[in-house]
């Protein structure tokens, strides 16, 4: 993952409303969650939800699929794993006695 992509994703998650949205979608699993149910669960106005969902979609953390008249939001688990892997990839790399650094090499 490029550092600019990681920074953009972390910035998007740095907003408490977006983080709540993302966590709700991660909890929902691969089936995702309809926008209406997400709005009800988080108790936020539709326009606010739309604004924050757009920001998460733009950095690839979530996707949306239309099923008939229902818009379903899904967490992008591969992107999430890539971001977490990016964050821990060089854990303790400069520490001579770090066991994680030795196993990663």
PDB file of N, CA and C in Angstrom:
ATOM      1  N   UNK A   1       0.845  -1.180   0.000  1.00  0.00           N
ATOM      2  CA  UNK A   1       0.000   0.000   0.000  1.00  0.00           C
ATOM      3  C   UNK A   1       0.890   1.242   0.000  1.00  0.00           C
ATOM      4  N   UNK A   2       0.498   2.204  -0.795  1.00  0.00           N
ATOM      5  CA  UNK A   2       1.236   3.462  -0.840  1.00  0.00           C
ATOM      6  C   UNK A   2       0.914   4.288   0.398  1.00  0.00           C
ATOM      7  N   UNK A   3       1.891   5.041   0.843  1.00  0.00           N
ATOM      8  CA  UNK A   3       1.716   5.830   2.065  1.00  0.00           C
ATOM      9  C   UNK A   3       0.602   6.866   1.915  1.00  0.00           C
ATOM     10  N   UNK A   4       0.437   7.436   0.723  1.00  0.00           N
ATOM     11  CA  UNK A   4      -0.634   8.416   0.511  1.00  0.00           C
ATOM     12  C   UNK A   4      -2.018   7.772   0.632  1.00  0.00           C
ATOM     13  N   UNK A   5      -2.142   6.520   0.147  1.00  0.00           N
ATOM     14  CA  UNK A   5      -3.419   5.806   0.278  1.00  0.00           C
ATOM     15  C   UNK A   5      -3.711   5.499   1.747  1.00  0.00           C
ATOM     16  N   UNK A   6      -2.697   5.046   2.460  1.00  0.00           N
ATOM     17  CA  UNK A   6      -2.871   4.758   3.890  1.00  0.00           C
ATOM     18  C   UNK A   6      -3.257   6.027   4.638  1.00  0.00           C
ATOM     19  N   UNK A   7      -2.610   7.129   4.337  1.00  0.00           N
ATOM     20  CA  UNK A   7      -2.899   8.392   5.017  1.00  0.00           C
ATOM     21  C   UNK A   7      -4.335   8.840   4.744  1.00  0.00           C
ATOM     22  N   UNK A   8      -4.789   8.700   3.509  1.00  0.00           N
ATOM     23  CA  UNK A   8      -6.158   9.100   3.166  1.00  0.00           C
ATOM     24  C   UNK A   8      -7.181   8.235   3.900  1.00  0.00           C
ATOM     25  N   UNK A   9      -6.904   6.939   3.996  1.00  0.00           N
ATOM     26  CA  UNK A   9      -7.831   6.040   4.697  1.00  0.00           C
ATOM     27  C   UNK A   9      -7.843   6.319   6.191  1.00  0.00           C
ATOM     28  N   UNK A  10      -6.689   6.559   6.755  1.00  0.00           N
ATOM     29  CA  UNK A  10      -6.623   6.877   8.181  1.00  0.00           C
ATOM     30  C   UNK A  10      -7.288   8.218   8.466  1.00  0.00           C
ATOM     31  N   UNK A  11      -7.121   9.159   7.555  1.00  0.00           N
ATOM     32  CA  UNK A  11      -7.781  10.466   7.722  1.00  0.00           C
ATOM     33  C   UNK A  11      -9.305  10.302   7.708  1.00  0.00           C
ATOM     34  N   UNK A  12      -9.801   9.475   6.786  1.00  0.00           N
ATOM     35  CA  UNK A  12     -11.244   9.235   6.715  1.00  0.00           C
ATOM     36  C   UNK A  12     -11.756   8.606   8.010  1.00  0.00           C
ATOM     37  N   UNK A  13     -11.005   7.687   8.562  1.00  0.00           N
ATOM     38  CA  UNK A  13     -11.407   7.029   9.802  1.00  0.00           C
ATOM     39  C   UNK A  13     -11.186   7.900  11.030  1.00  0.00           C
ATOM     40  N   UNK A  14     -10.485   9.016  10.852  1.00  0.00           N
ATOM     41  CA  UNK A  14     -10.226   9.931  11.955  1.00  0.00           C
ATOM     42  C   UNK A  14     -11.426  10.755  12.370  1.00  0.00           C
ATOM     43  N   UNK A  15     -12.502  10.680  11.618  1.00  0.00           N
ATOM     44  CA  UNK A  15     -13.737  11.364  11.969  1.00  0.00           C
ATOM     45  C   UNK A  15     -14.616  10.392  12.749  1.00  0.00           C
ATOM     46  N   UNK A  16     -15.129  10.799  13.894  1.00  0.00           N
ATOM     47  CA  UNK A  16     -15.870   9.864  14.757  1.00  0.00           C
ATOM     48  C   UNK A  16     -17.124   9.310  14.088  1.00  0.00           C
ATOM     49  N   UNK A  17     -17.824  10.116  13.314  1.00  0.00           N
ATOM     50  CA  UNK A  17     -19.024   9.614  12.636  1.00  0.00           C
ATOM     51  C   UNK A  17     -18.650   8.573  11.594  1.00  0.00           C
ATOM     52  N   UNK A  18     -17.616   8.844  10.811  1.00  0.00           N
ATOM     53  CA  UNK A  18     -17.181   7.876   9.803  1.00  0.00           C
ATOM     54  C   UNK A  18     -16.677   6.598  10.461  1.00  0.00           C
ATOM     55  N   UNK A  19     -16.000   6.721  11.570  1.00  0.00           N
ATOM     56  CA  UNK A  19     -15.518   5.531  12.271  1.00  0.00           C
ATOM     57  C   UNK A  19     -16.696   4.703  12.778  1.00  0.00           C
ATOM     58  N   UNK A  20     -17.732   5.344  13.272  1.00  0.00           N
ATOM     59  CA  UNK A  20     -18.936   4.620  13.715  1.00  0.00           C
ATOM     60  C   UNK A  20     -19.595   3.899  12.542  1.00  0.00           C
ATOM     61  N   UNK A  21     -19.683   4.573  11.412  1.00  0.00           N
ATOM     62  CA  UNK A  21     -20.260   3.966  10.209  1.00  0.00           C
ATOM     63  C   UNK A  21     -19.441   2.744   9.804  1.00  0.00           C
ATOM     64  N   UNK A  22     -18.142   2.920   9.755  1.00  0.00           N
ATOM     65  CA  UNK A  22     -17.262   1.834   9.313  1.00  0.00           C
ATOM     66  C   UNK A  22     -17.351   0.643  10.260  1.00  0.00           C
ATOM     67  N   UNK A  23     -17.321   0.907  11.552  1.00  0.00           N
ATOM     68  CA  UNK A  23     -17.405  -0.187  12.532  1.00  0.00           C
ATOM     69  C   UNK A  23     -18.737  -0.921  12.419  1.00  0.00           C
ATOM     70  N   UNK A  24     -19.818  -0.195  12.189  1.00  0.00           N
ATOM     71  CA  UNK A  24     -21.128  -0.840  12.021  1.00  0.00           C
ATOM     72  C   UNK A  24     -21.122  -1.751  10.798  1.00  0.00           C
ATOM     73  N   UNK A  25     -20.488  -1.303   9.721  1.00  0.00           N
ATOM     74  CA  UNK A  25     -20.437  -2.118   8.508  1.00  0.00           C
ATOM     75  C   UNK A  25     -19.508  -3.315   8.671  1.00  0.00           C
ATOM     76  N   UNK A  26     -18.424  -3.156   9.383  1.00  0.00           N
ATOM     77  CA  UNK A  26     -17.533  -4.290   9.657  1.00  0.00           C
ATOM     78  C   UNK A  26     -18.283  -5.333  10.476  1.00  0.00           C
ATOM     79  N   UNK A  27     -19.028  -4.872  11.464  1.00  0.00           N
ATOM     80  CA  UNK A  27     -19.817  -5.787  12.308  1.00  0.00           C
ATOM     81  C   UNK A  27     -20.907  -6.491  11.499  1.00  0.00           C
ATOM     82  N   UNK A  28     -21.441  -5.815  10.479  1.00  0.00           N
ATOM     83  CA  UNK A  28     -22.525  -6.387   9.675  1.00  0.00           C
ATOM     84  C   UNK A  28     -22.077  -7.588   8.861  1.00  0.00           C
ATOM     85  N   UNK A  29     -20.799  -7.713   8.630  1.00  0.00           N
ATOM     86  CA  UNK A  29     -20.284  -8.846   7.861  1.00  0.00           C
ATOM     87  C   UNK A  29     -20.401  -8.630   6.366  1.00  0.00           C
ATOM     88  N   UNK A  30     -20.209  -9.708   5.641  1.00  0.00           N
ATOM     89  CA  UNK A  30     -20.176  -9.629   4.177  1.00  0.00           C
ATOM     90  C   UNK A  30     -21.531  -9.290   3.566  1.00  0.00           C
ATOM     91  N   UNK A  31     -22.611  -9.501   4.301  1.00  0.00           N
ATOM     92  CA  UNK A  31     -23.944  -9.164   3.782  1.00  0.00           C
ATOM     93  C   UNK A  31     -24.135  -7.661   3.681  1.00  0.00           C
ATOM     94  N   UNK A  32     -23.356  -6.896   4.456  1.00  0.00           N
ATOM     95  CA  UNK A  32     -23.494  -5.448   4.432  1.00  0.00           C
ATOM     96  C   UNK A  32     -24.737  -4.994   5.170  1.00  0.00           C
ATOM     97  N   UNK A  33     -25.086  -3.721   4.952  1.00  0.00           N
ATOM     98  CA  UNK A  33     -26.248  -3.150   5.632  1.00  0.00           C
ATOM     99  C   UNK A  33     -26.891  -2.100   4.742  1.00  0.00           C
ATOM    100  N   UNK A  34     -28.211  -2.149   4.640  1.00  0.00           N
ATOM    101  CA  UNK A  34     -28.905  -1.114   3.879  1.00  0.00           C
ATOM    102  C   UNK A  34     -28.680   0.266   4.506  1.00  0.00           C
ATOM    103  N   UNK A  35     -28.616   1.275   3.666  1.00  0.00           N
ATOM    104  CA  UNK A  35     -28.380   2.638   4.134  1.00  0.00           C
ATOM    105  C   UNK A  35     -29.429   3.051   5.170  1.00  0.00           C
ATOM    106  N   UNK A  36     -30.679   2.698   4.934  1.00  0.00           N
ATOM    107  CA  UNK A  36     -31.741   3.059   5.871  1.00  0.00           C
ATOM    108  C   UNK A  36     -31.523   2.468   7.254  1.00  0.00           C
ATOM    109  N   UNK A  37     -31.111   1.215   7.317  1.00  0.00           N
ATOM    110  CA  UNK A  37     -30.863   0.578   8.602  1.00  0.00           C
ATOM    111  C   UNK A  37     -29.646   1.195   9.285  1.00  0.00           C
ATOM    112  N   UNK A  38     -28.642   1.523   8.489  1.00  0.00           N
ATOM    113  CA  UNK A  38     -27.448   2.183   9.021  1.00  0.00           C
ATOM    114  C   UNK A  38     -27.817   3.534   9.630  1.00  0.00           C
ATOM    115  N   UNK A  39     -28.673   4.264   8.941  1.00  0.00           N
ATOM    116  CA  UNK A  39     -29.126   5.561   9.441  1.00  0.00           C
ATOM    117  C   UNK A  39     -29.899   5.402  10.751  1.00  0.00           C
ATOM    118  N   UNK A  40     -30.780   4.429  10.806  1.00  0.00           N
ATOM    119  CA  UNK A  40     -31.548   4.178  12.030  1.00  0.00           C
ATOM    120  C   UNK A  40     -30.642   3.773  13.190  1.00  0.00           C
ATOM    121  N   UNK A  41     -29.714   2.891  12.912  1.00  0.00           N
ATOM    122  CA  UNK A  41     -28.822   2.392  13.954  1.00  0.00           C
ATOM    123  C   UNK A  41     -27.971   3.509  14.544  1.00  0.00           C
ATOM    124  N   UNK A  42     -27.467   4.394  13.682  1.00  0.00           N
ATOM    125  CA  UNK A  42     -26.566   5.448  14.152  1.00  0.00           C
ATOM    126  C   UNK A  42     -27.299   6.729  14.524  1.00  0.00           C
ATOM    127  N   UNK A  43     -28.576   6.801  14.187  1.00  0.00           N
ATOM    128  CA  UNK A  43     -29.405   7.967  14.516  1.00  0.00           C
ATOM    129  C   UNK A  43     -28.791   9.281  14.015  1.00  0.00           C
ATOM    130  N   UNK A  44     -28.497   9.288  12.708  1.00  0.00           N
ATOM    131  CA  UNK A  44     -27.960  10.499  12.084  1.00  0.00           C
ATOM    132  C   UNK A  44     -28.819  10.845  10.868  1.00  0.00           C
ATOM    133  N   UNK A  45     -28.904  12.125  10.519  1.00  0.00           N
ATOM    134  CA  UNK A  45     -29.692  12.526   9.353  1.00  0.00           C
ATOM    135  C   UNK A  45     -29.167  11.899   8.060  1.00  0.00           C
ATOM    136  N   UNK A  46     -30.064  11.665   7.124  1.00  0.00           N
ATOM    137  CA  UNK A  46     -29.697  11.044   5.846  1.00  0.00           C
ATOM    138  C   UNK A  46     -28.615  11.838   5.122  1.00  0.00           C
ATOM    139  N   UNK A  47     -28.705  13.153   5.132  1.00  0.00           N
ATOM    140  CA  UNK A  47     -27.710  13.969   4.423  1.00  0.00           C
ATOM    141  C   UNK A  47     -26.327  13.831   5.070  1.00  0.00           C
ATOM    142  N   UNK A  48     -26.288  13.731   6.386  1.00  0.00           N
ATOM    143  CA  UNK A  48     -25.013  13.548   7.097  1.00  0.00           C
ATOM    144  C   UNK A  48     -24.426  12.181   6.770  1.00  0.00           C
ATOM    145  N   UNK A  49     -25.269  11.164   6.799  1.00  0.00           N
ATOM    146  CA  UNK A  49     -24.815   9.812   6.473  1.00  0.00           C
ATOM    147  C   UNK A  49     -24.268   9.762   5.059  1.00  0.00           C
ATOM    148  N   UNK A  50     -25.001  10.354   4.127  1.00  0.00           N
ATOM    149  CA  UNK A  50     -24.575  10.362   2.730  1.00  0.00           C
ATOM    150  C   UNK A  50     -23.201  11.009   2.567  1.00  0.00           C
ATOM    151  N   UNK A  51     -22.994  12.122   3.227  1.00  0.00           N
ATOM    152  CA  UNK A  51     -21.713  12.832   3.168  1.00  0.00           C
ATOM    153  C   UNK A  51     -20.572  11.943   3.662  1.00  0.00           C
ATOM    154  N   UNK A  52     -20.772  11.284   4.788  1.00  0.00           N
ATOM    155  CA  UNK A  52     -19.712  10.466   5.377  1.00  0.00           C
ATOM    156  C   UNK A  52     -19.488   9.166   4.605  1.00  0.00           C
ATOM    157  N   UNK A  53     -20.569   8.575   4.110  1.00  0.00           N
ATOM    158  CA  UNK A  53     -20.430   7.366   3.295  1.00  0.00           C
ATOM    159  C   UNK A  53     -19.639   7.682   2.032  1.00  0.00           C
ATOM    160  N   UNK A  54     -19.920   8.812   1.418  1.00  0.00           N
ATOM    161  CA  UNK A  54     -19.190   9.217   0.213  1.00  0.00           C
ATOM    162  C   UNK A  54     -17.689   9.308   0.489  1.00  0.00           C
ATOM    163  N   UNK A  55     -17.319   9.853   1.644  1.00  0.00           N
ATOM    164  CA  UNK A  55     -15.899   9.964   1.999  1.00  0.00           C
ATOM    165  C   UNK A  55     -15.262   8.585   2.166  1.00  0.00           C
ATOM    166  N   UNK A  56     -15.978   7.640   2.759  1.00  0.00           N
ATOM    167  CA  UNK A  56     -15.447   6.292   2.955  1.00  0.00           C
ATOM    168  C   UNK A  56     -15.365   5.523   1.640  1.00  0.00           C
ATOM    169  N   UNK A  57     -16.327   5.747   0.761  1.00  0.00           N
ATOM    170  CA  UNK A  57     -16.290   5.120  -0.564  1.00  0.00           C
ATOM    171  C   UNK A  57     -15.107   5.655  -1.362  1.00  0.00           C
ATOM    172  N   UNK A  58     -14.859   6.961  -1.271  1.00  0.00           N
ATOM    173  CA  UNK A  58     -13.806   7.584  -2.083  1.00  0.00           C
ATOM    174  C   UNK A  58     -12.412   7.065  -1.742  1.00  0.00           C
ATOM    175  N   UNK A  59     -12.206   6.566  -0.524  1.00  0.00           N
ATOM    176  CA  UNK A  59     -10.890   6.022  -0.158  1.00  0.00           C
ATOM    177  C   UNK A  59     -10.872   4.494  -0.192  1.00  0.00           C
ATOM    178  N   UNK A  60     -11.980   3.898  -0.641  1.00  0.00           N
ATOM    179  CA  UNK A  60     -12.014   2.449  -0.840  1.00  0.00           C
ATOM    180  C   UNK A  60     -12.284   1.618   0.403  1.00  0.00           C
ATOM    181  N   UNK A  61     -12.704   2.240   1.493  1.00  0.00           N
ATOM    182  CA  UNK A  61     -12.979   1.471   2.713  1.00  0.00           C
ATOM    183  C   UNK A  61     -14.344   0.793   2.684  1.00  0.00           C
ATOM    184  N   UNK A  62     -15.281   1.369   1.947  1.00  0.00           N
ATOM    185  CA  UNK A  62     -16.582   0.728   1.788  1.00  0.00           C
ATOM    186  C   UNK A  62     -17.015   0.818   0.331  1.00  0.00           C
ATOM    187  N   UNK A  63     -17.961  -0.030  -0.014  1.00  0.00           N
ATOM    188  CA  UNK A  63     -18.561   0.006  -1.354  1.00  0.00           C
ATOM    189  C   UNK A  63     -20.070  -0.018  -1.186  1.00  0.00           C
ATOM    190  N   UNK A  64     -20.767   0.324  -2.260  1.00  0.00           N
ATOM    191  CA  UNK A  64     -22.223   0.325  -2.248  1.00  0.00           C
ATOM    192  C   UNK A  64     -22.736  -0.451  -3.455  1.00  0.00           C
ATOM    193  N   UNK A  65     -23.797  -1.212  -3.224  1.00  0.00           N
ATOM    194  CA  UNK A  65     -24.439  -1.987  -4.281  1.00  0.00           C
ATOM    195  C   UNK A  65     -25.933  -1.733  -4.186  1.00  0.00           C
ATOM    196  N   UNK A  66     -26.542  -1.458  -5.332  1.00  0.00           N
ATOM    197  CA  UNK A  66     -27.990  -1.253  -5.356  1.00  0.00           C
ATOM    198  C   UNK A  66     -28.667  -2.587  -5.625  1.00  0.00           C
ATOM    199  N   UNK A  67     -29.601  -2.939  -4.740  1.00  0.00           N
ATOM    200  CA  UNK A  67     -30.421  -4.140  -4.911  1.00  0.00           C
ATOM    201  C   UNK A  67     -31.876  -3.678  -4.984  1.00  0.00           C
ATOM    202  N   UNK A  68     -32.384  -3.555  -6.190  1.00  0.00           N
ATOM    203  CA  UNK A  68     -33.723  -2.997  -6.393  1.00  0.00           C
ATOM    204  C   UNK A  68     -33.713  -1.531  -6.007  1.00  0.00           C
ATOM    205  N   UNK A  69     -34.518  -1.184  -5.034  1.00  0.00           N
ATOM    206  CA  UNK A  69     -34.564   0.211  -4.577  1.00  0.00           C
ATOM    207  C   UNK A  69     -33.707   0.442  -3.329  1.00  0.00           C
ATOM    208  N   UNK A  70     -33.038  -0.610  -2.874  1.00  0.00           N
ATOM    209  CA  UNK A  70     -32.253  -0.525  -1.644  1.00  0.00           C
ATOM    210  C   UNK A  70     -30.770  -0.396  -1.950  1.00  0.00           C
ATOM    211  N   UNK A  71     -30.127   0.537  -1.274  1.00  0.00           N
ATOM    212  CA  UNK A  71     -28.690   0.725  -1.411  1.00  0.00           C
ATOM    213  C   UNK A  71     -28.012   0.040  -0.226  1.00  0.00           C
ATOM    214  N   UNK A  72     -27.166  -0.943  -0.514  1.00  0.00           N
ATOM    215  CA  UNK A  72     -26.482  -1.717   0.518  1.00  0.00           C
ATOM    216  C   UNK A  72     -25.026  -1.273   0.596  1.00  0.00           C
ATOM    217  N   UNK A  73     -24.563  -0.987   1.808  1.00  0.00           N
ATOM    218  CA  UNK A  73     -23.161  -0.622   2.044  1.00  0.00           C
ATOM    219  C   UNK A  73     -22.405  -1.838   2.568  1.00  0.00           C
ATOM    220  N   UNK A  74     -21.191  -2.012   2.084  1.00  0.00           N
ATOM    221  CA  UNK A  74     -20.339  -3.130   2.490  1.00  0.00           C
ATOM    222  C   UNK A  74     -18.966  -2.613   2.907  1.00  0.00           C
ATOM    223  N   UNK A  75     -18.432  -3.150   3.987  1.00  0.00           N
ATOM    224  CA  UNK A  75     -17.039  -2.880   4.346  1.00  0.00           C
ATOM    225  C   UNK A  75     -16.157  -3.622   3.347  1.00  0.00           C
ATOM    226  N   UNK A  76     -15.099  -2.984   2.923  1.00  0.00           N
ATOM    227  CA  UNK A  76     -14.129  -3.621   2.027  1.00  0.00           C
ATOM    228  C   UNK A  76     -13.036  -4.243   2.906  1.00  0.00           C
ATOM    229  N   UNK A  77     -13.211  -5.527   3.209  1.00  0.00           N
ATOM    230  CA  UNK A  77     -12.319  -6.204   4.151  1.00  0.00           C
ATOM    231  C   UNK A  77     -10.883  -6.313   3.647  1.00  0.00           C
ATOM    232  N   UNK A  78     -10.701  -6.502   2.349  1.00  0.00           N
ATOM    233  CA  UNK A  78      -9.331  -6.580   1.818  1.00  0.00           C
ATOM    234  C   UNK A  78      -8.601  -5.259   2.013  1.00  0.00           C
ATOM    235  N   UNK A  79      -9.309  -4.152   1.817  1.00  0.00           N
ATOM    236  CA  UNK A  79      -8.701  -2.834   2.042  1.00  0.00           C
ATOM    237  C   UNK A  79      -8.361  -2.648   3.511  1.00  0.00           C
ATOM    238  N   UNK A  80      -9.265  -3.075   4.388  1.00  0.00           N
ATOM    239  CA  UNK A  80      -9.023  -2.972   5.827  1.00  0.00           C
ATOM    240  C   UNK A  80      -7.796  -3.792   6.217  1.00  0.00           C
ATOM    241  N   UNK A  81      -7.711  -5.013   5.730  1.00  0.00           N
ATOM    242  CA  UNK A  81      -6.549  -5.862   6.038  1.00  0.00           C
ATOM    243  C   UNK A  81      -5.265  -5.249   5.497  1.00  0.00           C
ATOM    244  N   UNK A  82      -5.342  -4.678   4.302  1.00  0.00           N
ATOM    245  CA  UNK A  82      -4.170  -4.030   3.724  1.00  0.00           C
ATOM    246  C   UNK A  82      -3.696  -2.858   4.561  1.00  0.00           C
ATOM    247  N   UNK A  83      -4.630  -2.091   5.094  1.00  0.00           N
ATOM    248  CA  UNK A  83      -4.272  -0.955   5.937  1.00  0.00           C
ATOM    249  C   UNK A  83      -3.641  -1.426   7.242  1.00  0.00           C
ATOM    250  N   UNK A  84      -4.232  -2.431   7.857  1.00  0.00           N
ATOM    251  CA  UNK A  84      -3.669  -2.973   9.105  1.00  0.00           C
ATOM    252  C   UNK A  84      -2.288  -3.571   8.839  1.00  0.00           C
ATOM    253  N   UNK A  85      -2.150  -4.318   7.768  1.00  0.00           N
ATOM    254  CA  UNK A  85      -0.842  -4.896   7.416  1.00  0.00           C
ATOM    255  C   UNK A  85       0.195  -3.801   7.187  1.00  0.00           C
ATOM    256  N   UNK A  86      -0.215  -2.735   6.518  1.00  0.00           N
ATOM    257  CA  UNK A  86       0.686  -1.611   6.284  1.00  0.00           C
ATOM    258  C   UNK A  86       1.178  -1.026   7.609  1.00  0.00           C
ATOM    259  N   UNK A  87       0.253  -0.901   8.572  1.00  0.00           N
ATOM    260  CA  UNK A  87       0.606  -0.298   9.853  1.00  0.00           C
ATOM    261  C   UNK A  87       1.570  -1.154  10.665  1.00  0.00           C
ATOM    262  N   UNK A  88       1.468  -2.458  10.544  1.00  0.00           N
ATOM    263  CA  UNK A  88       2.321  -3.332  11.361  1.00  0.00           C
ATOM    264  C   UNK A  88       3.490  -3.942  10.588  1.00  0.00           C
ATOM    265  N   UNK A  89       3.603  -3.664   9.312  1.00  0.00           N
ATOM    266  CA  UNK A  89       4.603  -4.305   8.463  1.00  0.00           C
ATOM    267  C   UNK A  89       6.031  -4.141   8.964  1.00  0.00           C
ATOM    268  N   UNK A  90       6.337  -3.012   9.517  1.00  0.00           N
ATOM    269  CA  UNK A  90       7.706  -2.772   9.951  1.00  0.00           C
ATOM    270  C   UNK A  90       7.805  -2.597  11.456  1.00  0.00           C
ATOM    271  N   UNK A  91       6.888  -3.228  12.163  1.00  0.00           N
ATOM    272  CA  UNK A  91       6.875  -3.129  13.609  1.00  0.00           C
ATOM    273  C   UNK A  91       8.233  -3.554  14.180  1.00  0.00           C
ATOM    274  N   UNK A  92       8.816  -2.668  14.936  1.00  0.00           N
ATOM    275  CA  UNK A  92      10.087  -2.930  15.632  1.00  0.00           C
ATOM    276  C   UNK A  92      11.254  -3.226  14.681  1.00  0.00           C
ATOM    277  N   UNK A  93      11.139  -2.856  13.417  1.00  0.00           N
ATOM    278  CA  UNK A  93      12.164  -3.198  12.433  1.00  0.00           C
ATOM    279  C   UNK A  93      13.541  -2.659  12.800  1.00  0.00           C
ATOM    280  N   UNK A  94      13.588  -1.548  13.491  1.00  0.00           N
ATOM    281  CA  UNK A  94      14.878  -0.968  13.868  1.00  0.00           C
ATOM    282  C   UNK A  94      15.343  -1.394  15.253  1.00  0.00           C
ATOM    283  N   UNK A  95      14.563  -2.248  15.904  1.00  0.00           N
ATOM    284  CA  UNK A  95      14.924  -2.720  17.234  1.00  0.00           C
ATOM    285  C   UNK A  95      15.638  -4.056  17.101  1.00  0.00           C
ATOM    286  N   UNK A  96      16.890  -4.115  17.486  1.00  0.00           N
ATOM    287  CA  UNK A  96      17.722  -5.300  17.292  1.00  0.00           C
ATOM    288  C   UNK A  96      17.162  -6.551  17.970  1.00  0.00           C
ATOM    289  N   UNK A  97      16.521  -6.403  19.109  1.00  0.00           N
ATOM    290  CA  UNK A  97      16.069  -7.568  19.864  1.00  0.00           C
ATOM    291  C   UNK A  97      14.586  -7.863  19.702  1.00  0.00           C
ATOM    292  N   UNK A  98      13.960  -7.288  18.727  1.00  0.00           N
ATOM    293  CA  UNK A  98      12.523  -7.477  18.533  1.00  0.00           C
ATOM    294  C   UNK A  98      12.258  -8.800  17.828  1.00  0.00           C
ATOM    295  N   UNK A  99      11.486  -9.674  18.458  1.00  0.00           N
ATOM    296  CA  UNK A  99      11.168 -10.979  17.880  1.00  0.00           C
ATOM    297  C   UNK A  99      10.329 -10.836  16.616  1.00  0.00           C
ATOM    298  N   UNK A 100       9.409  -9.856  16.589  1.00  0.00           N
ATOM    299  CA  UNK A 100       8.569  -9.658  15.409  1.00  0.00           C
ATOM    300  C   UNK A 100       9.416  -9.282  14.199  1.00  0.00           C
ATOM    301  N   UNK A 101      10.414  -8.451  14.400  1.00  0.00           N
ATOM    302  CA  UNK A 101      11.262  -8.008  13.299  1.00  0.00           C
ATOM    303  C   UNK A 101      12.064  -9.200  12.754  1.00  0.00           C
ATOM    304  N   UNK A 102      12.487 -10.084  13.630  1.00  0.00           N
ATOM    305  CA  UNK A 102      13.267 -11.238  13.201  1.00  0.00           C
ATOM    306  C   UNK A 102      12.416 -12.218  12.400  1.00  0.00           C
ATOM    307  N   UNK A 103      11.141 -12.408  12.789  1.00  0.00           N
ATOM    308  CA  UNK A 103      10.293 -13.335  12.060  1.00  0.00           C
ATOM    309  C   UNK A 103       9.805 -12.751  10.743  1.00  0.00           C
ATOM    310  N   UNK A 104       9.752 -11.423  10.654  1.00  0.00           N
ATOM    311  CA  UNK A 104       9.286 -10.782   9.426  1.00  0.00           C
ATOM    312  C   UNK A 104      10.363 -10.795   8.349  1.00  0.00           C
ATOM    313  N   UNK A 105      11.603 -10.928   8.719  1.00  0.00           N
ATOM    314  CA  UNK A 105      12.714 -10.861   7.766  1.00  0.00           C
ATOM    315  C   UNK A 105      12.903 -12.098   6.967  1.00  0.00           C
TER     316      UNK A 105
END
